Amino acid sequence: MSVKTLTIDGTAIAIEEGATILQAAKEAGVPIPTLCHLEGVSDVGACRLCLVEVKGINKLLPACVTEVAEGMDIQTNTEKLQTYRRMTVELLFAEGNHVCSVCVANNNCELQDVAVQVGMDHSRFTYRFPDRGVDISHKQFGIDHNRCILCTRCVRVCDEVEGAHVWDVAQRGAACYIVSGLNQPWGEVDACTSCGKCVDACPTGAIFRKGDTTAEKIGDRAKLEFLVTAREQQKWTR
Amino acid sequence: MDKIKFATVWLAGCSGCHMSFLDLDEWLIDLAAAVDVVFSPVGCDLKTYPDGVDVCLVEGAIANQENLELIYDVRRKTKLLISFGDCAVTANVPAMRNMLGSSSAVLKRAYLELGDVTPQLPDEPGIVPELLDRVVPVHEVVPVDIFMPGCPPSADRIRATLEPLLKGEMPVMEGRSMIKFG
Ligand code: SF4
Ligand code: SF4
Ligand code: SF4
Ligand code: FES
């Protein structure tokens, strides 16, 4: 396999062809904030948090879905990128209803973490306060659409790792929401195996275990990566 | 040098942020030595917000007519206004009623549908302030100088915000210990 050489924030790095900028950055030890990226499943470029600047290309590119190319000169943390990242996170907070103090994911939420990372101390955008639903028809789990950021990690993990494909995205634009089955209550979807992978994949408090109350949802993200390497490389211990 | 004129106000919040302020324990003695508390539900008996306040901690969202009038008054008379806690910064729990729509829908739900004994709508003009249709964060109404998230912000976070101000410096609102919500 051929190798590409490129620079990330001035550091030269070599990585095999077909790798993404995000993988290259990880190898180079350069942190890029992400939300919709999840180790073990495919990338879709939904959240736009991982945007980077590539010299000679006058638009910002999502690092998680952009393949490396020979001689790329990449900047990951310019003032422009910092501005956009913070704006993106502010918009995510203003779009749904994030009441962290009463959320199952408080203290264990990746959205909270990136808010800290990008330095968001308030949202400059007017809160929408949408009236989104909560579905607790499933015996073990629930989904609170108010906290969903439409990263589609649940959709991908259920389809690609569990093979059940319970989740999908319905509607368009601001009306988008995650549906189970054919837009049925989750508890009525026969395809759901109750494996709980979507609970661990969800970066926020949107999908949770029933019985978990404020700040009690502790995600085990590494479990998914472990499952995938276990299957692909027959490594069954961690 | 004149002492810093310090105030705190309590709008639509649970008072938890003020309780956390009282958690500053013995540092309150140092604070009291450095400031004059000119208005505060927990530190002063005055009923009208005075002129020439240097620093004011504002707890709570803007939910009713009284909150609205007070915040305009506070902004007019205060040099440095701090949004104190998640209710002030995001509207937080008080804003969960926004999902019901207008104030009349909220009152109907709370006082008629859920009222088990003599259900009736509160109506005392001039005594009970009217609800606004929407609960909003402070900065949607007046400019805010410093944002201190947290529900409530810990005593350590409050101290780390106020201490630099006493020395005439601005606090650095960065990192998990200073700006994590919830
Ligand atoms: S999902 Fe995260 S950001 Fe949203 S309310 Fe819960 S803890 Fe806060
Ligand atoms: S439910 Fe969770 S994992 Fe699924 S799209 Fe929403 S935030 Fe992402
Ligand atoms: S931010 Fe939290 S502690 Fe402070 S007033 Fe609001 S609900 Fe109470
Ligand atoms: S992590 Fe790349 S777009 Fe979400």
JSON list of N, CA and C in Angstrom, two decimals, chain A residues 10 43 60 82 202:
[
{"chain": "A", "resi": 10, "resn": "GLY", "atom": "N", "xyz": [2.23, 21.94, 10.91]},
{"chain": "A", "resi": 10, "resn": "GLY", "atom": "CA", "xyz": [3.68, 22.08, 10.76]},
{"chain": "A", "resi": 10, "resn": "GLY", "atom": "C", "xyz": [4.47, 20.81, 11.01]},
{"chain": "A", "resi": 43, "resn": "ASP", "atom": "N", "xyz": [-17.73, 6.79, 9.22]},
{"chain": "A", "resi": 43, "resn": "ASP", "atom": "CA", "xyz": [-17.89, 8.23, 9.47]},
{"chain": "A", "resi": 43, "resn": "ASP", "atom": "C", "xyz": [-18.85, 8.84, 8.48]},
{"chain": "A", "resi": 60, "resn": "LEU", "atom": "N", "xyz": [-13.59, 24.81, 4.23]},
{"chain": "A", "resi": 60, "resn": "LEU", "atom": "CA", "xyz": [-13.15, 24.00, 5.37]},
{"chain": "A", "resi": 60, "resn": "LEU", "atom": "C", "xyz": [-13.58, 22.56, 5.14]},
{"chain": "A", "resi": 82, "resn": "GLN", "atom": "N", "xyz": [-11.39, 27.95, 15.26]},
{"chain": "A", "resi": 82, "resn": "GLN", "atom": "CA", "xyz": [-11.87, 28.06, 16.64]},
{"chain": "A", "resi": 82, "resn": "GLN", "atom": "C", "xyz": [-13.21, 28.77, 16.68]},
{"chain": "A", "resi": 202, "resn": "CYS", "atom": "N", "xyz": [-24.38, 6.76, 22.13]},
{"chain": "A", "resi": 202, "resn": "CYS", "atom": "CA", "xyz": [-24.93, 8.11, 22.18]},
{"chain": "A", "resi": 202, "resn": "CYS", "atom": "C", "xyz": [-24.03, 9.04, 23.01]}
]
